[in-house]
């Protein structure tokens, strides 16, 4: 599904990613962990097509398509969803209208009809009850005045409404209380199937324990994937931190 080959990225002349190789197959869950500033959010943003980053070398393929010249919108229409570490506020646009627009744009790109008002109501009811979102939440301005946890929950709600092929979740667990963490984890879990993939960035193994029985973990360190493994590697990180990588 996602194939990253020798990706080098810089911003304002500073090298951030230095030769990333990553293969995500349909149905797999991949996790990226790494110290602050190692380039995790940069990698997520570059996959989603954010403009301020400069890809100096390498390529990203999604469903065998080179993403090089595609805008963030075109990438979203292909089925890539990115949840931001710091979501933006959009005053004057309600949660439900934002989602409706996103769904319709993606449908339009595929030559499909607009989603009906009834359909969106049914779908949003189903997904919001799963995420324990109150109905009046739909009519609030996007992210404006949302608490940290509400923002995260809203992002998972958007993701569940859009049904992407690849969901990239950047620290969705940060700032969540214990109950919210469980609810968000449940929401993510309910979206996982054998046709989609998840790339999740987190600092804490706890989120992964709630979420997945199995995953592939990559450690990003100084802009490079220095080691890949599974649950056991996450346990090692939890115990020992990142210092042992420096000494390697
Ligand atoms: N827009 C930007 N302008 C300048 N420097 C940037 C920009 N975006 C990222 N960087 C720098 O790139 C490096 C990697 O940042 P990035 O946000 O990818 O780290 P991260 O691994 O997500 O860290 P964290 O765990 O703290 O979220 C940092 O040194 C950061 O300061
Ligand atoms: Mg980050």
Short mmCIF file of C-alpha atoms and ligand atoms in Angstrom, two decimals:
data_model
loop_
_atom_site.label_atom_id
_atom_site.label_comp_id
_atom_site.label_asym_id
_atom_site.label_seq_id
_atom_site.Cartn_x
_atom_site.Cartn_y
_atom_site.Cartn_z
CA UNK A 1 0.00 0.00 0.00
CA UNK A 2 2.63 2.54 1.13
CA UNK A 3 6.18 2.28 -0.08
CA UNK A 4 8.79 4.85 0.96
CA UNK A 5 12.14 4.67 -0.75
CA UNK A 6 15.26 6.44 0.44
CA UNK A 7 13.35 9.55 1.52
CA UNK A 8 15.39 12.64 2.35
CA UNK A 9 13.60 15.74 3.60
CA UNK A 10 14.84 19.12 4.70
CA UNK A 11 13.25 22.30 5.93
CA UNK A 12 14.87 25.70 5.59
CA UNK A 13 18.11 23.99 4.64
CA UNK A 14 18.12 21.76 7.72
CA UNK A 15 18.22 18.02 7.01
CA UNK A 16 15.45 16.26 8.94
CA UNK A 17 14.81 12.90 7.31
CA UNK A 18 17.86 11.12 6.03
CA UNK A 19 17.08 8.06 3.97
CA UNK A 20 13.79 6.59 5.22
CA UNK A 21 12.71 3.23 3.80
CA UNK A 22 9.33 1.91 4.86
CA UNK A 23 6.94 -0.66 3.41
CA UNK A 24 3.38 -0.84 4.73
CA UNK A 25 1.27 -3.66 3.32
CA UNK A 26 -2.53 -3.67 3.28
CA UNK A 27 -3.95 -4.83 6.61
CA UNK A 28 -0.81 -4.04 8.61
CA UNK A 29 -0.37 -1.76 11.58
CA UNK A 30 2.91 0.12 11.82
CA UNK A 31 4.09 2.14 14.77
CA UNK A 32 6.75 4.83 14.84
CA UNK A 33 8.42 5.77 18.09
CA UNK A 34 11.39 8.02 18.61
CA UNK A 35 12.74 10.89 20.70
CA UNK A 36 11.33 14.44 20.40
CA UNK A 37 12.57 16.11 17.26
CA UNK A 38 13.61 12.88 15.53
CA UNK A 39 11.35 13.59 12.53
CA UNK A 40 8.16 11.60 13.19
CA UNK A 41 5.68 14.40 12.51
CA UNK A 42 7.77 15.50 9.55
CA UNK A 43 7.45 12.03 8.04
CA UNK A 44 3.66 12.05 8.60
CA UNK A 45 3.35 15.53 7.05
CA UNK A 46 5.44 14.62 4.03
CA UNK A 47 3.32 11.53 3.33
CA UNK A 48 0.20 13.71 3.54
CA UNK A 49 1.82 16.24 1.20
CA UNK A 50 2.30 19.31 3.36
CA UNK A 51 4.03 21.96 1.32
CA UNK A 52 6.64 23.47 3.63
CA UNK A 53 8.86 20.39 3.52
CA UNK A 54 11.41 19.88 0.84
CA UNK A 55 11.84 16.35 -0.46
CA UNK A 56 15.45 16.41 -1.64
CA UNK A 57 15.76 12.75 -2.54
CA UNK A 58 13.69 9.57 -2.74
CA UNK A 59 10.06 8.76 -3.45
CA UNK A 60 6.78 7.85 -1.77
CA UNK A 61 4.43 5.45 -3.53
CA UNK A 62 0.84 4.86 -2.46
CA UNK A 63 -1.17 2.11 -4.16
CA UNK A 64 1.68 2.00 -6.70
CA UNK A 65 1.27 5.69 -7.52
CA UNK A 66 4.15 8.12 -7.06
CA UNK A 67 2.86 10.87 -4.77
CA UNK A 68 5.55 13.32 -5.86
CA UNK A 69 3.40 15.89 -7.66
CA UNK A 70 0.12 15.29 -5.84
CA UNK A 71 -1.47 17.92 -3.57
CA UNK A 72 -2.61 17.07 -0.03
CA UNK A 73 -6.22 17.01 -1.34
CA UNK A 74 -5.35 14.57 -4.12
CA UNK A 75 -3.60 12.35 -1.60
CA UNK A 76 -6.63 12.47 0.67
CA UNK A 77 -8.82 11.43 -2.26
CA UNK A 78 -6.58 8.43 -2.83
CA UNK A 79 -7.37 7.39 0.75
CA UNK A 80 -4.66 8.90 2.95
CA UNK A 81 -5.84 10.42 6.22
CA UNK A 82 -3.58 12.34 8.58
CA UNK A 83 -4.56 13.31 12.08
CA UNK A 84 -2.47 16.17 13.29
CA UNK A 85 -0.53 16.44 16.53
CA UNK A 86 -1.87 19.99 16.77
CA UNK A 87 -5.16 20.25 14.88
CA UNK A 88 -6.15 23.61 13.40
CA UNK A 89 -9.22 25.58 14.43
CA UNK A 90 -11.66 26.63 11.72
CA UNK A 91 -14.14 29.19 13.04
CA UNK A 92 -17.48 29.29 11.29
CA UNK A 93 -17.30 25.76 9.90
CA UNK A 94 -19.16 23.15 11.87
CA UNK A 95 -17.75 19.71 12.52
CA UNK A 96 -20.47 18.04 10.50
CA UNK A 97 -20.17 20.43 7.52
CA UNK A 98 -16.44 19.97 7.45
CA UNK A 99 -16.83 16.21 7.27
CA UNK A 100 -19.62 16.42 4.73
CA UNK A 101 -17.44 18.58 2.47
CA UNK A 102 -14.49 16.22 2.85
CA UNK A 103 -16.62 13.16 2.04
CA UNK A 104 -18.18 14.86 -0.98
CA UNK A 105 -14.86 16.06 -2.36
CA UNK A 106 -13.49 12.57 -2.13
CA UNK A 107 -16.64 11.16 -3.78
CA UNK A 108 -16.43 13.77 -6.55
CA UNK A 109 -12.83 12.78 -7.27
CA UNK A 110 -14.04 9.20 -7.69
CA UNK A 111 -16.96 10.26 -9.93
CA UNK A 112 -19.54 9.38 -7.27
CA UNK A 113 -22.70 11.26 -6.25
CA UNK A 114 -22.87 13.46 -3.16
CA UNK A 115 -23.70 11.78 0.11
CA UNK A 116 -27.35 12.31 1.04
CA UNK A 117 -28.35 14.20 4.19
CA UNK A 118 -29.98 11.04 5.49
CA UNK A 119 -26.93 8.90 4.83
CA UNK A 120 -24.61 11.30 6.62
CA UNK A 121 -26.98 11.46 9.58
CA UNK A 122 -27.15 7.68 9.92
CA UNK A 123 -23.41 7.27 9.56
CA UNK A 124 -22.54 10.08 11.96
CA UNK A 125 -24.96 8.73 14.59
CA UNK A 126 -23.42 5.30 14.40
CA UNK A 127 -19.82 6.54 14.61
CA UNK A 128 -20.44 9.18 17.26
CA UNK A 129 -22.10 6.74 19.62
CA UNK A 130 -19.06 4.52 19.34
CA UNK A 131 -16.82 7.45 20.27
CA UNK A 132 -19.26 8.74 22.88
CA UNK A 133 -19.63 12.10 21.14
CA UNK A 134 -22.69 14.20 22.00
CA UNK A 135 -24.83 15.40 19.09
CA UNK A 136 -24.46 19.12 19.81
CA UNK A 137 -20.75 18.66 19.17
CA UNK A 138 -21.46 18.30 15.42
CA UNK A 139 -22.68 21.87 15.21
CA UNK A 140 -19.76 23.50 16.94
CA UNK A 141 -17.03 25.27 14.94
CA UNK A 142 -14.25 22.88 14.05
CA UNK A 143 -11.78 22.61 16.92
CA UNK A 144 -12.67 26.10 18.19
CA UNK A 145 -12.62 25.98 21.97
CA UNK A 146 -12.34 22.20 21.92
CA UNK A 147 -10.44 20.71 24.81
CA UNK A 148 -7.36 18.66 23.90
CA UNK A 149 -9.25 15.40 24.36
CA UNK A 150 -12.24 16.63 22.34
CA UNK A 151 -9.95 17.51 19.45
CA UNK A 152 -8.48 14.01 19.41
CA UNK A 153 -11.87 12.38 19.63
CA UNK A 154 -13.10 14.58 16.81
CA UNK A 155 -10.21 13.51 14.63
CA UNK A 156 -10.99 9.85 15.13
CA UNK A 157 -14.61 10.67 14.35
CA UNK A 158 -13.54 12.32 11.08
CA UNK A 159 -11.39 9.34 10.27
CA UNK A 160 -14.22 6.90 10.88
CA UNK A 161 -16.55 8.94 8.67
CA UNK A 162 -14.03 9.09 5.83
CA UNK A 163 -13.01 5.44 5.99
CA UNK A 164 -9.46 5.94 4.63
CA UNK A 165 -7.15 3.25 3.26
CA UNK A 166 -4.19 4.57 5.23
CA UNK A 167 -4.68 6.40 8.52
CA UNK A 168 -1.71 8.24 9.94
CA UNK A 169 -2.26 9.08 13.58
CA UNK A 170 0.25 11.45 15.12
CA UNK A 171 0.12 11.28 18.92
CA UNK A 172 -3.63 10.81 19.16
CA UNK A 173 -3.04 9.59 22.70
CA UNK A 174 -1.39 12.75 23.99
CA UNK A 175 -3.47 14.62 26.53
CA UNK A 176 -6.21 12.01 26.79
CA UNK A 177 -7.61 11.01 30.15
CA UNK A 178 -7.78 7.29 30.90
CA UNK A 179 -11.40 6.88 29.79
CA UNK A 180 -10.88 8.96 26.65
CA UNK A 181 -7.83 6.87 25.78
CA UNK A 182 -9.95 3.72 25.95
CA UNK A 183 -12.71 5.28 23.86
CA UNK A 184 -10.30 6.55 21.20
CA UNK A 185 -8.56 3.18 21.14
CA UNK A 186 -11.90 1.45 20.72
CA UNK A 187 -12.77 3.81 17.86
CA UNK A 188 -9.47 3.14 16.09
CA UNK A 189 -9.86 -0.58 16.64
CA UNK A 190 -13.31 -0.64 15.11
CA UNK A 191 -11.90 0.91 11.94
CA UNK A 192 -9.17 -1.61 11.43
CA UNK A 193 -9.83 -4.26 8.83
CA UNK A 194 -7.85 -6.30 6.33
CA UNK A 195 -8.29 -3.69 3.57
CA UNK A 196 -6.80 -0.71 5.40
CA UNK A 197 -3.58 0.11 7.20
CA UNK A 198 -2.61 2.26 10.13
CA UNK A 199 0.59 4.17 10.76
CA UNK A 200 0.61 5.38 14.31
CA UNK A 201 3.06 7.69 16.01
CA UNK A 202 3.18 7.53 19.77
CA UNK A 203 5.49 8.00 22.74
CA UNK A 204 3.71 5.46 24.91
CA UNK A 205 3.41 1.72 24.75
CA UNK A 206 0.20 2.00 26.79
CA UNK A 207 -1.76 3.17 23.73
CA UNK A 208 -0.46 0.23 21.74
CA UNK A 209 -1.44 -2.21 24.48
CA UNK A 210 -5.00 -0.93 24.33
CA UNK A 211 -5.04 -1.05 20.58
CA UNK A 212 -3.34 -3.88 18.89
CA UNK A 213 -2.36 -7.43 19.55
CA UNK A 214 0.21 -7.20 16.81
CA UNK A 215 2.17 -4.43 15.14
CA UNK A 216 5.44 -3.60 13.44
CA UNK A 217 7.46 -1.03 15.34
CA UNK A 218 10.08 1.28 13.86
CA UNK A 219 12.41 3.49 15.86
CA UNK A 220 13.08 6.84 14.23
CA UNK A 221 16.26 8.42 15.50
CA UNK A 222 17.94 11.47 14.00
CA UNK A 223 15.90 11.19 10.83
CA UNK A 224 16.63 7.52 10.23
CA UNK A 225 14.83 4.28 11.00
CA UNK A 226 17.52 2.67 13.13
CA UNK A 227 15.67 -0.48 14.16
CA UNK A 228 12.41 -2.29 13.44
CA UNK A 229 10.76 -5.00 15.49
CA UNK A 230 7.60 -5.91 17.33
CA UNK A 231 6.07 -5.71 20.80
CA UNK A 232 9.30 -6.81 22.46
CA UNK A 233 11.11 -3.81 21.03
CA UNK A 234 8.40 -1.55 22.50
CA UNK A 235 8.97 -3.19 25.87
CA UNK A 236 12.70 -2.57 25.61
CA UNK A 237 12.07 1.12 24.83
CA UNK A 238 9.71 1.41 27.78
CA UNK A 239 12.37 0.01 30.10
CA UNK A 240 15.51 1.54 28.69
CA UNK A 241 14.50 4.67 26.79
CA UNK A 242 16.54 5.69 23.77
CA UNK A 243 20.03 6.00 25.27
CA UNK A 244 21.15 2.53 24.16
CA UNK A 245 20.64 3.57 20.51
CA UNK A 246 23.11 6.41 20.88
CA UNK A 247 25.71 3.98 22.21
CA UNK A 248 25.20 1.52 19.39
N1 LIG B 1 8.28 24.04 9.98
C1 LIG B 1 9.48 23.81 10.56
N2 LIG B 1 10.42 24.79 10.59
C2 LIG B 1 11.63 24.58 11.15
N3 LIG B 1 12.02 23.41 11.70
C3 LIG B 1 11.13 22.41 11.69
C4 LIG B 1 9.81 22.55 11.12
N4 LIG B 1 9.17 21.38 11.25
C5 LIG B 1 10.01 20.55 11.88
N5 LIG B 1 11.20 21.17 12.14
C6 LIG B 1 12.35 20.59 12.87
O1 LIG B 1 12.53 19.27 12.43
C7 LIG B 1 12.88 18.40 13.48
C8 LIG B 1 11.90 17.24 13.52
O2 LIG B 1 10.64 17.71 13.92
P1 LIG B 1 9.36 16.77 14.05
O3 LIG B 1 8.20 17.63 14.40
O4 LIG B 1 9.25 15.93 12.84
O5 LIG B 1 9.78 15.87 15.31
P2 LIG B 1 8.96 14.73 16.07
O6 LIG B 1 9.76 13.48 15.97
O7 LIG B 1 7.56 14.69 15.60
O8 LIG B 1 9.03 15.25 17.58
P3 LIG B 1 7.95 15.18 18.78
O9 LIG B 1 8.11 13.84 19.41
O10 LIG B 1 8.40 16.26 19.71
O11 LIG B 1 6.59 15.42 18.21
C9 LIG B 1 12.89 19.26 14.74
O12 LIG B 1 14.21 19.62 15.02
C10 LIG B 1 12.05 20.47 14.35
O13 LIG B 1 12.45 21.61 15.05
MG1 LIG B 2 5.76 15.14 16.45
#
